[in-house]
């Protein structure tokens, strides 16, 4: 299993002059093609799920499959919430297994963007999860013609970027230097001097959104100037769409499986092309030697209750309250199946990362539950944190 800390992936790429592909996925076909492309290239990859795509799939179900794929592949991978719209989105994404989150408050005025981003950073860092912020505005919509959504592209100011990173504490910055989301017509005009200045001032991994439509030379110039993560979606969706149209012509009334047959191949080919072009191919071994594995912690409490305490009510309230604390993946409550067991009850609270041991202990909802409900009702008990090994 090679789910790894996303900070380590991007810091390695930034230091060594390449970019990790962040391919957005909207179905199992995308997920399988992404993982296969990484394996074929012996490369790291970011499995990216964009909140703007949640109308196309059930995020919770997609995350279960994405996490299973991430834990099964030997390639170093991270799971990222792309374009998260709020603090709640980030909390939910981490609960479901994302180990990187983007907060996209780029449409807000600078000070409001700082406040919204800072709140996500405080929460996410308490969970060990790194955060990507965005400053400036990259217009367009993934999967559509960029001209349909002209928006107002706002270029990232190097001075503001420095203040933004200082005040928010983001780990990676998505910059606006002339790319747009979606299909582009004509030659994009990218401001490489601006990018170089941002890279010099910040020294943290930079992110490019709107990878579709850029030339090989563009990509090389971006990576030379500090871009360590490239978001890419529309070209993959178009490759799948082209295969579906071929199938429509040949399948002669076939159903769903006949129409989507073979769509992974052109997507995987495009992903492999990008992975090699961006310099990520062949990096897996070096990364695996250098990256923190992303492993959960089980916070286990075995306990007895005072006479008369309502065990079922206590456990139900605990599942509700503790399960909502950032970084908690699930709360298991149990009753011993042996009558004479030394401890009759247990909590097993699964944290996404060891950082949650501290943030959970100090979280006001945990303190209130422990002080007002649990400790007064509990008798003798044992509490131990176990890291998966
Ligand atoms: P494209 O769809 O233009 O490749 O952009 C993808 C993206 O930036 C996702 O965040």
mmCIF file of C-alpha atoms and ligand atoms in Angstrom:
data_model
loop_
_atom_site.group_PDB
_atom_site.id
_atom_site.type_symbol
_atom_site.label_atom_id
_atom_site.label_comp_id
_atom_site.label_asym_id
_atom_site.label_seq_id
_atom_site.Cartn_x
_atom_site.Cartn_y
_atom_site.Cartn_z
ATOM 1 C CA UNK A 1 0.000 0.000 0.000
ATOM 2 C CA UNK A 2 1.439 3.330 -0.962
ATOM 3 C CA UNK A 3 -0.894 6.050 0.143
ATOM 4 C CA UNK A 4 1.645 8.684 1.203
ATOM 5 C CA UNK A 5 1.739 12.176 2.672
ATOM 6 C CA UNK A 6 0.939 14.629 -0.135
ATOM 7 C CA UNK A 7 3.356 17.229 1.264
ATOM 8 C CA UNK A 8 6.245 14.794 0.689
ATOM 9 C CA UNK A 9 5.125 14.109 -2.901
ATOM 10 C CA UNK A 10 5.051 17.763 -3.853
ATOM 11 C CA UNK A 11 8.144 18.847 -1.929
ATOM 12 C CA UNK A 12 10.116 16.088 -3.685
ATOM 13 C CA UNK A 13 8.772 17.173 -7.085
ATOM 14 C CA UNK A 14 9.518 20.853 -6.364
ATOM 15 C CA UNK A 15 13.080 20.089 -5.255
ATOM 16 C CA UNK A 16 13.806 17.748 -8.120
ATOM 17 C CA UNK A 17 12.283 19.742 -10.965
ATOM 18 C CA UNK A 18 9.266 17.723 -12.055
ATOM 19 C CA UNK A 19 5.483 17.865 -11.562
ATOM 20 C CA UNK A 20 3.141 15.272 -10.088
ATOM 21 C CA UNK A 21 0.052 14.740 -12.263
ATOM 22 C CA UNK A 22 -3.263 15.487 -10.538
ATOM 23 C CA UNK A 23 -5.876 13.845 -12.739
ATOM 24 C CA UNK A 24 -9.507 14.524 -11.834
ATOM 25 C CA UNK A 25 -11.637 11.410 -11.779
ATOM 26 C CA UNK A 26 -15.383 11.180 -12.333
ATOM 27 C CA UNK A 27 -15.884 7.406 -12.595
ATOM 28 C CA UNK A 28 -14.263 4.029 -11.995
ATOM 29 C CA UNK A 29 -12.965 4.102 -15.583
ATOM 30 C CA UNK A 30 -10.968 7.236 -14.773
ATOM 31 C CA UNK A 31 -9.754 5.809 -11.458
ATOM 32 C CA UNK A 32 -8.530 2.567 -13.028
ATOM 33 C CA UNK A 33 -6.857 4.382 -15.916
ATOM 34 C CA UNK A 34 -5.078 6.777 -13.526
ATOM 35 C CA UNK A 35 -3.670 4.019 -11.354
ATOM 36 C CA UNK A 36 -2.634 1.952 -14.390
ATOM 37 C CA UNK A 37 -0.890 4.957 -15.938
ATOM 38 C CA UNK A 38 1.095 5.537 -12.732
ATOM 39 C CA UNK A 39 2.053 1.872 -12.555
ATOM 40 C CA UNK A 40 3.086 1.798 -16.225
ATOM 41 C CA UNK A 41 5.306 4.861 -15.637
ATOM 42 C CA UNK A 42 6.504 3.905 -12.115
ATOM 43 C CA UNK A 43 5.329 7.349 -11.111
ATOM 44 C CA UNK A 44 3.567 9.189 -8.309
ATOM 45 C CA UNK A 45 0.063 10.432 -9.005
ATOM 46 C CA UNK A 46 -2.635 12.433 -7.250
ATOM 47 C CA UNK A 47 -6.151 11.009 -7.361
ATOM 48 C CA UNK A 48 -8.159 14.203 -7.507
ATOM 49 C CA UNK A 49 -11.901 14.592 -6.914
ATOM 50 C CA UNK A 50 -13.348 18.019 -7.724
ATOM 51 C CA UNK A 51 -16.305 19.309 -5.724
ATOM 52 C CA UNK A 52 -17.637 20.876 -8.939
ATOM 53 C CA UNK A 53 -18.031 17.307 -10.285
ATOM 54 C CA UNK A 54 -20.074 15.950 -7.381
ATOM 55 C CA UNK A 55 -23.230 16.146 -9.491
ATOM 56 C CA UNK A 56 -21.796 13.279 -11.593
ATOM 57 C CA UNK A 57 -21.035 10.773 -8.808
ATOM 58 C CA UNK A 58 -21.634 10.022 -5.157
ATOM 59 C CA UNK A 59 -18.556 11.423 -3.393
ATOM 60 C CA UNK A 60 -18.762 8.975 -0.494
ATOM 61 C CA UNK A 61 -18.971 5.914 -2.751
ATOM 62 C CA UNK A 62 -16.279 7.245 -5.074
ATOM 63 C CA UNK A 63 -13.981 7.823 -2.091
ATOM 64 C CA UNK A 64 -14.376 4.212 -0.929
ATOM 65 C CA UNK A 65 -13.174 2.982 -4.332
ATOM 66 C CA UNK A 66 -10.461 5.637 -4.564
ATOM 67 C CA UNK A 67 -9.029 4.769 -1.168
ATOM 68 C CA UNK A 68 -9.099 1.044 -1.990
ATOM 69 C CA UNK A 69 -7.212 1.744 -5.230
ATOM 70 C CA UNK A 70 -4.704 3.987 -3.432
ATOM 71 C CA UNK A 71 -3.991 1.359 -0.789
ATOM 72 C CA UNK A 72 -3.702 -1.440 -3.350
ATOM 73 C CA UNK A 73 -1.222 0.130 -5.753
ATOM 74 C CA UNK A 74 2.487 0.047 -4.901
ATOM 75 C CA UNK A 75 2.898 3.519 -6.503
ATOM 76 C CA UNK A 76 3.133 6.571 -4.210
ATOM 77 C CA UNK A 77 -0.269 8.280 -4.388
ATOM 78 C CA UNK A 78 -2.301 10.872 -2.522
ATOM 79 C CA UNK A 79 -6.045 11.576 -2.586
ATOM 80 C CA UNK A 80 -7.014 15.213 -2.999
ATOM 81 C CA UNK A 81 -10.184 17.286 -2.757
ATOM 82 C CA UNK A 82 -10.010 19.624 -5.756
ATOM 83 C CA UNK A 83 -11.755 23.038 -5.586
ATOM 84 C CA UNK A 84 -13.228 22.488 -2.112
ATOM 85 C CA UNK A 85 -15.859 25.156 -1.586
ATOM 86 C CA UNK A 86 -15.999 25.403 2.219
ATOM 87 C CA UNK A 87 -14.625 24.338 5.583
ATOM 88 C CA UNK A 88 -17.387 21.716 5.806
ATOM 89 C CA UNK A 89 -16.344 20.272 2.439
ATOM 90 C CA UNK A 90 -12.775 19.928 3.677
ATOM 91 C CA UNK A 91 -13.834 18.283 6.971
ATOM 92 C CA UNK A 92 -16.008 15.818 5.068
ATOM 93 C CA UNK A 93 -13.318 15.060 2.484
ATOM 94 C CA UNK A 94 -10.788 14.279 5.232
ATOM 95 C CA UNK A 95 -13.333 12.067 7.011
ATOM 96 C CA UNK A 96 -13.867 10.153 3.772
ATOM 97 C CA UNK A 97 -10.130 9.643 3.199
ATOM 98 C CA UNK A 98 -8.661 12.636 1.350
ATOM 99 C CA UNK A 99 -5.119 13.374 2.572
ATOM 100 C CA UNK A 100 -4.826 16.676 0.736
ATOM 101 C CA UNK A 101 -7.466 19.394 0.355
ATOM 102 C CA UNK A 102 -7.799 22.469 -1.792
ATOM 103 C CA UNK A 103 -9.762 25.426 -0.523
ATOM 104 C CA UNK A 104 -10.895 27.554 -3.428
ATOM 105 C CA UNK A 105 -11.929 30.934 -2.077
ATOM 106 C CA UNK A 106 -10.318 32.646 -5.080
ATOM 107 C CA UNK A 107 -13.503 34.487 -6.059
ATOM 108 C CA UNK A 108 -13.547 36.343 -2.711
ATOM 109 C CA UNK A 109 -11.734 39.609 -2.017
ATOM 110 C CA UNK A 110 -8.172 39.091 -0.728
ATOM 111 C CA UNK A 111 -8.917 39.478 3.008
ATOM 112 C CA UNK A 112 -11.915 37.159 2.854
ATOM 113 C CA UNK A 113 -9.931 34.589 0.881
ATOM 114 C CA UNK A 114 -7.290 34.730 3.648
ATOM 115 C CA UNK A 115 -9.870 34.211 6.420
ATOM 116 C CA UNK A 116 -11.636 31.310 4.640
ATOM 117 C CA UNK A 117 -8.344 29.636 3.717
ATOM 118 C CA UNK A 118 -6.826 30.130 7.183
ATOM 119 C CA UNK A 119 -9.818 28.340 8.777
ATOM 120 C CA UNK A 120 -9.309 25.321 6.509
ATOM 121 C CA UNK A 121 -5.556 25.292 7.158
ATOM 122 C CA UNK A 122 -6.031 25.297 10.948
ATOM 123 C CA UNK A 123 -8.479 22.425 10.772
ATOM 124 C CA UNK A 124 -6.563 20.392 8.171
ATOM 125 C CA UNK A 125 -3.146 20.782 9.798
ATOM 126 C CA UNK A 126 -4.695 19.463 13.024
ATOM 127 C CA UNK A 127 -5.436 16.359 10.947
ATOM 128 C CA UNK A 128 -1.941 16.180 9.405
ATOM 129 C CA UNK A 129 -3.433 17.106 6.017
ATOM 130 C CA UNK A 130 -1.718 19.680 3.755
ATOM 131 C CA UNK A 131 -3.708 22.434 2.045
ATOM 132 C CA UNK A 132 -3.629 24.008 -1.416
ATOM 133 C CA UNK A 133 -4.927 27.571 -1.633
ATOM 134 C CA UNK A 134 -5.607 29.666 -4.715
ATOM 135 C CA UNK A 135 -4.846 33.315 -5.248
ATOM 136 C CA UNK A 136 -5.856 35.121 -8.417
ATOM 137 C CA UNK A 137 -8.601 33.550 -10.499
ATOM 138 C CA UNK A 138 -8.351 30.802 -13.150
ATOM 139 C CA UNK A 139 -11.521 31.131 -15.236
ATOM 140 C CA UNK A 140 -13.351 28.425 -17.193
ATOM 141 C CA UNK A 141 -15.057 25.135 -16.328
ATOM 142 C CA UNK A 142 -13.395 21.711 -16.503
ATOM 143 C CA UNK A 143 -14.722 19.651 -19.415
ATOM 144 C CA UNK A 144 -16.254 22.590 -21.316
ATOM 145 C CA UNK A 145 -15.153 25.114 -23.939
ATOM 146 C CA UNK A 146 -13.216 27.844 -22.159
ATOM 147 C CA UNK A 147 -14.870 30.510 -24.347
ATOM 148 C CA UNK A 148 -18.252 29.644 -22.860
ATOM 149 C CA UNK A 149 -17.067 30.720 -19.409
ATOM 150 C CA UNK A 150 -14.802 33.688 -20.073
ATOM 151 C CA UNK A 151 -15.004 34.988 -16.473
ATOM 152 C CA UNK A 152 -12.417 37.536 -15.536
ATOM 153 C CA UNK A 153 -8.985 35.955 -15.305
ATOM 154 C CA UNK A 154 -7.176 37.628 -12.420
ATOM 155 C CA UNK A 155 -3.423 37.117 -12.427
ATOM 156 C CA UNK A 156 -1.719 36.265 -9.140
ATOM 157 C CA UNK A 157 0.318 39.141 -7.740
ATOM 158 C CA UNK A 158 3.733 37.976 -6.388
ATOM 159 C CA UNK A 159 3.560 40.481 -3.474
ATOM 160 C CA UNK A 160 0.055 39.418 -2.484
ATOM 161 C CA UNK A 161 1.017 35.768 -2.846
ATOM 162 C CA UNK A 162 3.742 36.211 -0.228
ATOM 163 C CA UNK A 163 1.342 37.854 2.229
ATOM 164 C CA UNK A 164 -1.328 35.240 1.465
ATOM 165 C CA UNK A 165 1.000 32.305 2.187
ATOM 166 C CA UNK A 166 2.297 33.963 5.396
ATOM 167 C CA UNK A 167 -1.178 34.700 6.674
ATOM 168 C CA UNK A 168 -2.883 31.450 5.693
ATOM 169 C CA UNK A 169 -0.098 28.877 6.169
ATOM 170 C CA UNK A 170 -1.033 27.000 2.968
ATOM 171 C CA UNK A 171 1.390 24.282 1.891
ATOM 172 C CA UNK A 172 0.925 24.712 -1.882
ATOM 173 C CA UNK A 173 -0.351 27.599 -3.960
ATOM 174 C CA UNK A 174 -2.451 27.433 -7.137
ATOM 175 C CA UNK A 175 -1.499 30.426 -9.254
ATOM 176 C CA UNK A 176 -3.197 32.239 -12.090
ATOM 177 C CA UNK A 177 -0.745 33.147 -14.832
ATOM 178 C CA UNK A 178 -2.880 32.761 -17.954
ATOM 179 C CA UNK A 179 -4.237 29.195 -17.974
ATOM 180 C CA UNK A 180 -7.995 28.517 -18.036
ATOM 181 C CA UNK A 181 -10.055 25.469 -17.141
ATOM 182 C CA UNK A 182 -11.486 23.570 -20.099
ATOM 183 C CA UNK A 183 -10.866 23.523 -23.852
ATOM 184 C CA UNK A 184 -8.850 26.454 -25.153
ATOM 185 C CA UNK A 185 -8.780 27.838 -28.652
ATOM 186 C CA UNK A 186 -5.605 29.491 -29.858
ATOM 187 C CA UNK A 187 -2.295 29.863 -28.103
ATOM 188 C CA UNK A 188 -2.511 30.658 -24.375
ATOM 189 C CA UNK A 189 -0.394 33.615 -23.247
ATOM 190 C CA UNK A 190 1.344 32.563 -20.063
ATOM 191 C CA UNK A 191 3.157 35.062 -17.844
ATOM 192 C CA UNK A 192 6.329 33.119 -17.035
ATOM 193 C CA UNK A 193 8.112 36.103 -15.433
ATOM 194 C CA UNK A 194 5.304 36.429 -12.943
ATOM 195 C CA UNK A 195 5.520 32.705 -12.179
ATOM 196 C CA UNK A 196 9.297 32.917 -11.661
ATOM 197 C CA UNK A 197 8.844 35.834 -9.245
ATOM 198 C CA UNK A 198 6.170 33.964 -7.276
ATOM 199 C CA UNK A 199 8.397 30.894 -7.072
ATOM 200 C CA UNK A 200 11.364 32.954 -5.891
ATOM 201 C CA UNK A 201 9.367 34.737 -3.210
ATOM 202 C CA UNK A 202 7.480 31.713 -1.854
ATOM 203 C CA UNK A 203 9.730 28.679 -2.241
ATOM 204 C CA UNK A 204 6.756 26.315 -1.859
ATOM 205 C CA UNK A 205 5.345 23.906 -4.484
ATOM 206 C CA UNK A 206 3.154 25.748 -7.005
ATOM 207 C CA UNK A 207 0.095 24.326 -8.734
ATOM 208 C CA UNK A 208 -1.266 24.921 -12.222
ATOM 209 C CA UNK A 209 -4.966 24.474 -12.911
ATOM 210 C CA UNK A 210 -6.249 24.149 -16.452
ATOM 211 C CA UNK A 211 -3.525 21.897 -17.843
ATOM 212 C CA UNK A 212 -5.537 20.961 -20.932
ATOM 213 C CA UNK A 213 -4.427 22.756 -24.102
ATOM 214 C CA UNK A 214 -0.896 23.654 -23.019
ATOM 215 C CA UNK A 215 2.043 22.687 -25.246
ATOM 216 C CA UNK A 216 5.043 20.564 -24.282
ATOM 217 C CA UNK A 217 7.155 23.732 -24.176
ATOM 218 C CA UNK A 218 4.626 25.407 -21.856
ATOM 219 C CA UNK A 219 4.749 22.489 -19.452
ATOM 220 C CA UNK A 220 8.556 22.478 -19.396
ATOM 221 C CA UNK A 221 8.662 26.215 -18.721
ATOM 222 C CA UNK A 222 6.080 25.916 -15.923
ATOM 223 C CA UNK A 223 7.987 23.130 -14.192
ATOM 224 C CA UNK A 224 11.287 25.048 -14.472
ATOM 225 C CA UNK A 225 9.587 27.831 -12.514
ATOM 226 C CA UNK A 226 8.382 25.856 -9.523
ATOM 227 C CA UNK A 227 5.198 24.116 -10.682
ATOM 228 C CA UNK A 228 5.094 20.759 -8.866
ATOM 229 C CA UNK A 229 1.460 19.727 -9.441
ATOM 230 C CA UNK A 230 -0.509 20.014 -12.665
ATOM 231 C CA UNK A 231 -4.289 19.585 -12.694
ATOM 232 C CA UNK A 232 -5.589 17.913 -15.800
ATOM 233 C CA UNK A 233 -9.057 16.781 -16.736
ATOM 234 C CA UNK A 234 -10.714 18.049 -19.943
ATOM 235 C CA UNK A 235 -8.317 16.309 -22.341
ATOM 236 C CA UNK A 236 -8.989 13.008 -20.527
ATOM 237 C CA UNK A 237 -12.754 13.473 -20.701
ATOM 238 C CA UNK A 238 -12.432 14.336 -24.388
ATOM 239 C CA UNK A 239 -10.366 11.214 -25.076
ATOM 240 C CA UNK A 240 -13.083 9.118 -23.417
ATOM 241 C CA UNK A 241 -15.788 11.031 -25.302
ATOM 242 C CA UNK A 242 -14.087 10.375 -28.648
ATOM 243 C CA UNK A 243 -13.978 6.630 -27.918
ATOM 244 C CA UNK A 244 -17.668 6.649 -26.955
ATOM 245 C CA UNK A 245 -18.525 8.353 -30.259
ATOM 246 C CA UNK A 246 -16.566 5.674 -32.141
ATOM 247 C CA UNK A 247 -18.477 3.043 -30.184
ATOM 248 C CA UNK A 248 -21.796 4.677 -31.064
ATOM 249 C CA UNK A 249 -20.835 4.340 -34.730
ATOM 250 C CA UNK A 250 -19.860 0.686 -34.434
ATOM 251 C CA UNK A 251 -21.900 -0.765 -31.567
ATOM 252 C CA UNK A 252 -25.148 -0.788 -33.570
ATOM 253 C CA UNK A 253 -27.652 -0.273 -30.822
ATOM 254 C CA UNK A 254 -25.484 -1.737 -28.064
ATOM 255 C CA UNK A 255 -26.164 -0.791 -24.458
ATOM 256 C CA UNK A 256 -24.084 0.921 -21.782
ATOM 257 C CA UNK A 257 -21.167 -1.504 -21.680
ATOM 258 C CA UNK A 258 -20.890 -1.506 -25.482
ATOM 259 C CA UNK A 259 -20.754 2.289 -25.493
ATOM 260 C CA UNK A 260 -18.114 2.717 -22.778
ATOM 261 C CA UNK A 261 -16.009 -0.240 -23.936
ATOM 262 C CA UNK A 262 -12.328 0.602 -24.195
ATOM 263 C CA UNK A 263 -12.578 4.192 -22.901
ATOM 264 C CA UNK A 264 -9.779 3.610 -20.410
ATOM 265 C CA UNK A 265 -7.175 3.048 -23.129
ATOM 266 C CA UNK A 266 -7.100 6.525 -24.710
ATOM 267 C CA UNK A 267 -7.307 8.133 -21.264
ATOM 268 C CA UNK A 268 -4.427 6.033 -19.962
ATOM 269 C CA UNK A 269 -2.348 6.833 -23.054
ATOM 270 C CA UNK A 270 -2.847 10.564 -22.499
ATOM 271 C CA UNK A 271 -2.047 10.242 -18.796
ATOM 272 C CA UNK A 272 1.159 8.361 -19.565
ATOM 273 C CA UNK A 273 2.149 11.008 -22.103
ATOM 274 C CA UNK A 274 1.701 13.736 -19.472
ATOM 275 C CA UNK A 275 3.410 11.772 -16.728
ATOM 276 C CA UNK A 276 6.526 11.306 -18.886
ATOM 277 C CA UNK A 277 6.483 14.861 -20.216
ATOM 278 C CA UNK A 278 6.178 16.325 -16.718
ATOM 279 C CA UNK A 279 9.178 14.295 -15.491
ATOM 280 C CA UNK A 280 7.265 12.169 -12.971
ATOM 281 C CA UNK A 281 7.999 8.814 -14.673
ATOM 282 C CA UNK A 282 10.511 6.617 -12.856
ATOM 283 C CA UNK A 283 10.279 8.598 -9.584
ATOM 284 C CA UNK A 284 8.324 6.027 -7.554
ATOM 285 C CA UNK A 285 11.255 4.279 -5.850
ATOM 286 C CA UNK A 286 13.018 7.483 -4.777
ATOM 287 C CA UNK A 287 9.738 8.852 -3.447
ATOM 288 C CA UNK A 288 8.803 5.737 -1.541
ATOM 289 C CA UNK A 289 12.162 5.888 0.239
ATOM 290 C CA UNK A 290 11.470 9.527 1.212
ATOM 291 C CA UNK A 291 7.720 9.804 1.923
ATOM 292 C CA UNK A 292 5.812 9.392 5.150
ATOM 293 C CA UNK A 293 3.290 6.584 4.644
ATOM 294 C CA UNK A 294 -0.266 7.788 5.298
ATOM 295 C CA UNK A 295 -1.425 5.531 8.120
ATOM 296 C CA UNK A 296 -4.382 5.851 10.476
ATOM 297 C CA UNK A 297 -4.299 5.690 14.270
ATOM 298 C CA UNK A 298 -6.837 3.762 16.337
ATOM 299 C CA UNK A 299 -7.671 5.494 19.612
ATOM 300 C CA UNK A 300 -8.890 2.552 21.677
ATOM 301 C CA UNK A 301 -10.629 2.832 25.039
ATOM 302 C CA UNK A 302 -11.858 -0.196 26.970
ATOM 303 C CA UNK A 303 -13.983 0.654 29.990
ATOM 304 C CA UNK A 304 -16.635 -0.265 32.494
ATOM 305 C CA UNK A 305 -19.633 1.831 33.491
ATOM 306 C CA UNK A 306 -21.017 2.838 36.867
ATOM 307 C CA UNK A 307 -24.182 1.072 38.006
ATOM 308 C CA UNK A 308 -27.262 2.544 36.342
ATOM 309 C CA UNK A 309 -25.446 4.323 33.472
ATOM 310 C CA UNK A 310 -27.264 4.150 30.133
ATOM 311 C CA UNK A 311 -24.633 2.487 27.918
ATOM 312 C CA UNK A 312 -26.646 2.612 24.683
ATOM 313 C CA UNK A 313 -27.445 6.345 25.013
ATOM 314 C CA UNK A 314 -23.837 7.187 25.892
ATOM 315 C CA UNK A 315 -22.510 5.290 22.872
ATOM 316 C CA UNK A 316 -25.061 6.822 20.473
ATOM 317 C CA UNK A 317 -24.202 10.335 21.653
ATOM 318 C CA UNK A 318 -20.476 9.569 21.405
ATOM 319 C CA UNK A 319 -20.820 8.314 17.839
ATOM 320 C CA UNK A 320 -22.681 11.500 16.929
ATOM 321 C CA UNK A 321 -20.404 14.000 18.682
ATOM 322 C CA UNK A 322 -16.990 12.373 18.316
ATOM 323 C CA UNK A 323 -17.681 11.240 14.751
ATOM 324 C CA UNK A 324 -18.019 14.889 13.691
ATOM 325 C CA UNK A 325 -14.609 16.015 15.030
ATOM 326 C CA UNK A 326 -12.176 16.773 12.174
ATOM 327 C CA UNK A 327 -9.776 13.931 11.462
ATOM 328 C CA UNK A 328 -12.069 11.239 12.882
ATOM 329 C CA UNK A 329 -12.806 8.659 10.187
ATOM 330 C CA UNK A 330 -15.193 6.468 12.191
ATOM 331 C CA UNK A 331 -16.303 5.677 15.727
ATOM 332 C CA UNK A 332 -16.851 2.049 16.675
ATOM 333 C CA UNK A 333 -18.665 1.385 19.936
ATOM 334 C CA UNK A 334 -18.870 -2.133 21.265
ATOM 335 C CA UNK A 335 -19.992 -4.374 24.101
ATOM 336 C CA UNK A 336 -17.924 -7.395 25.107
ATOM 337 C CA UNK A 337 -19.243 -10.710 23.865
ATOM 338 C CA UNK A 338 -17.720 -12.472 26.920
ATOM 339 C CA UNK A 339 -19.783 -12.014 30.100
ATOM 340 C CA UNK A 340 -16.775 -12.109 32.411
ATOM 341 C CA UNK A 341 -14.510 -9.742 30.442
ATOM 342 C CA UNK A 342 -12.424 -7.332 32.571
ATOM 343 C CA UNK A 343 -13.767 -4.456 30.467
ATOM 344 C CA UNK A 344 -17.342 -4.600 29.257
ATOM 345 C CA UNK A 345 -17.344 -1.761 26.677
ATOM 346 C CA UNK A 346 -15.077 -0.151 24.124
ATOM 347 C CA UNK A 347 -14.668 2.860 21.878
ATOM 348 C CA UNK A 348 -12.451 2.591 18.851
ATOM 349 C CA UNK A 349 -12.069 6.029 17.324
ATOM 350 C CA UNK A 350 -10.150 5.896 14.054
ATOM 351 C CA UNK A 351 -8.048 8.987 13.306
ATOM 352 C CA UNK A 352 -6.836 9.677 9.777
ATOM 353 C CA UNK A 353 -3.290 10.526 10.963
ATOM 354 C CA UNK A 354 -1.279 10.645 14.224
ATOM 355 C CA UNK A 355 -1.638 14.473 14.308
ATOM 356 C CA UNK A 356 -5.274 13.967 15.289
ATOM 357 C CA UNK A 357 -4.265 12.478 18.667
ATOM 358 C CA UNK A 358 -3.514 16.023 19.918
ATOM 359 C CA UNK A 359 -6.146 18.034 18.038
ATOM 360 C CA UNK A 360 -8.883 15.557 19.066
ATOM 361 C CA UNK A 361 -7.844 15.588 22.729
ATOM 362 C CA UNK A 362 -8.154 19.386 22.830
ATOM 363 C CA UNK A 363 -11.226 19.720 20.627
ATOM 364 C CA UNK A 364 -14.041 21.470 22.579
ATOM 365 C CA UNK A 365 -16.640 18.859 21.535
ATOM 366 C CA UNK A 366 -14.429 16.040 22.785
ATOM 367 C CA UNK A 367 -13.722 17.859 26.055
ATOM 368 C CA UNK A 368 -17.419 18.568 26.627
ATOM 369 C CA UNK A 369 -18.406 14.964 25.897
ATOM 370 C CA UNK A 370 -15.625 13.515 28.038
ATOM 371 C CA UNK A 371 -16.155 15.874 31.014
ATOM 372 C CA UNK A 372 -19.951 15.991 31.081
ATOM 373 C CA UNK A 373 -21.019 12.551 29.881
ATOM 374 C CA UNK A 374 -18.269 9.967 29.682
ATOM 375 C CA UNK A 375 -16.054 10.506 32.735
ATOM 376 C CA UNK A 376 -18.941 10.830 35.250
ATOM 377 C CA UNK A 377 -20.437 7.553 33.952
ATOM 378 C CA UNK A 378 -17.246 5.539 33.387
ATOM 379 C CA UNK A 379 -15.595 3.258 35.910
ATOM 380 C CA UNK A 380 -12.092 1.828 35.426
ATOM 381 C CA UNK A 381 -10.702 2.077 31.905
ATOM 382 C CA UNK A 382 -7.675 1.830 29.637
ATOM 383 C CA UNK A 383 -6.861 4.121 26.723
ATOM 384 C CA UNK A 384 -4.180 3.418 24.086
ATOM 385 C CA UNK A 385 -3.425 4.896 20.633
ATOM 386 C CA UNK A 386 -2.317 2.347 18.049
ATOM 387 C CA UNK A 387 -0.676 3.257 14.785
ATOM 388 C CA UNK A 388 -1.306 0.781 11.979
ATOM 389 C CA UNK A 389 1.741 -1.420 11.439
HETATM 390 P P1 LIG B 1 -8.474 21.211 -17.367
HETATM 391 O O1 LIG B 1 -9.830 20.558 -17.369
HETATM 392 O O2 LIG B 1 -8.418 22.449 -18.182
HETATM 393 O O3 LIG B 1 -7.384 20.232 -17.710
HETATM 394 O O4 LIG B 1 -8.202 21.696 -15.850
HETATM 395 C C1 LIG B 1 -8.335 20.779 -14.811
HETATM 396 C C2 LIG B 1 -8.229 21.454 -13.502
HETATM 397 O O5 LIG B 1 -7.604 22.485 -13.355
HETATM 398 C C3 LIG B 1 -8.898 20.820 -12.345
HETATM 399 O O6 LIG B 1 -8.753 21.535 -11.163
#
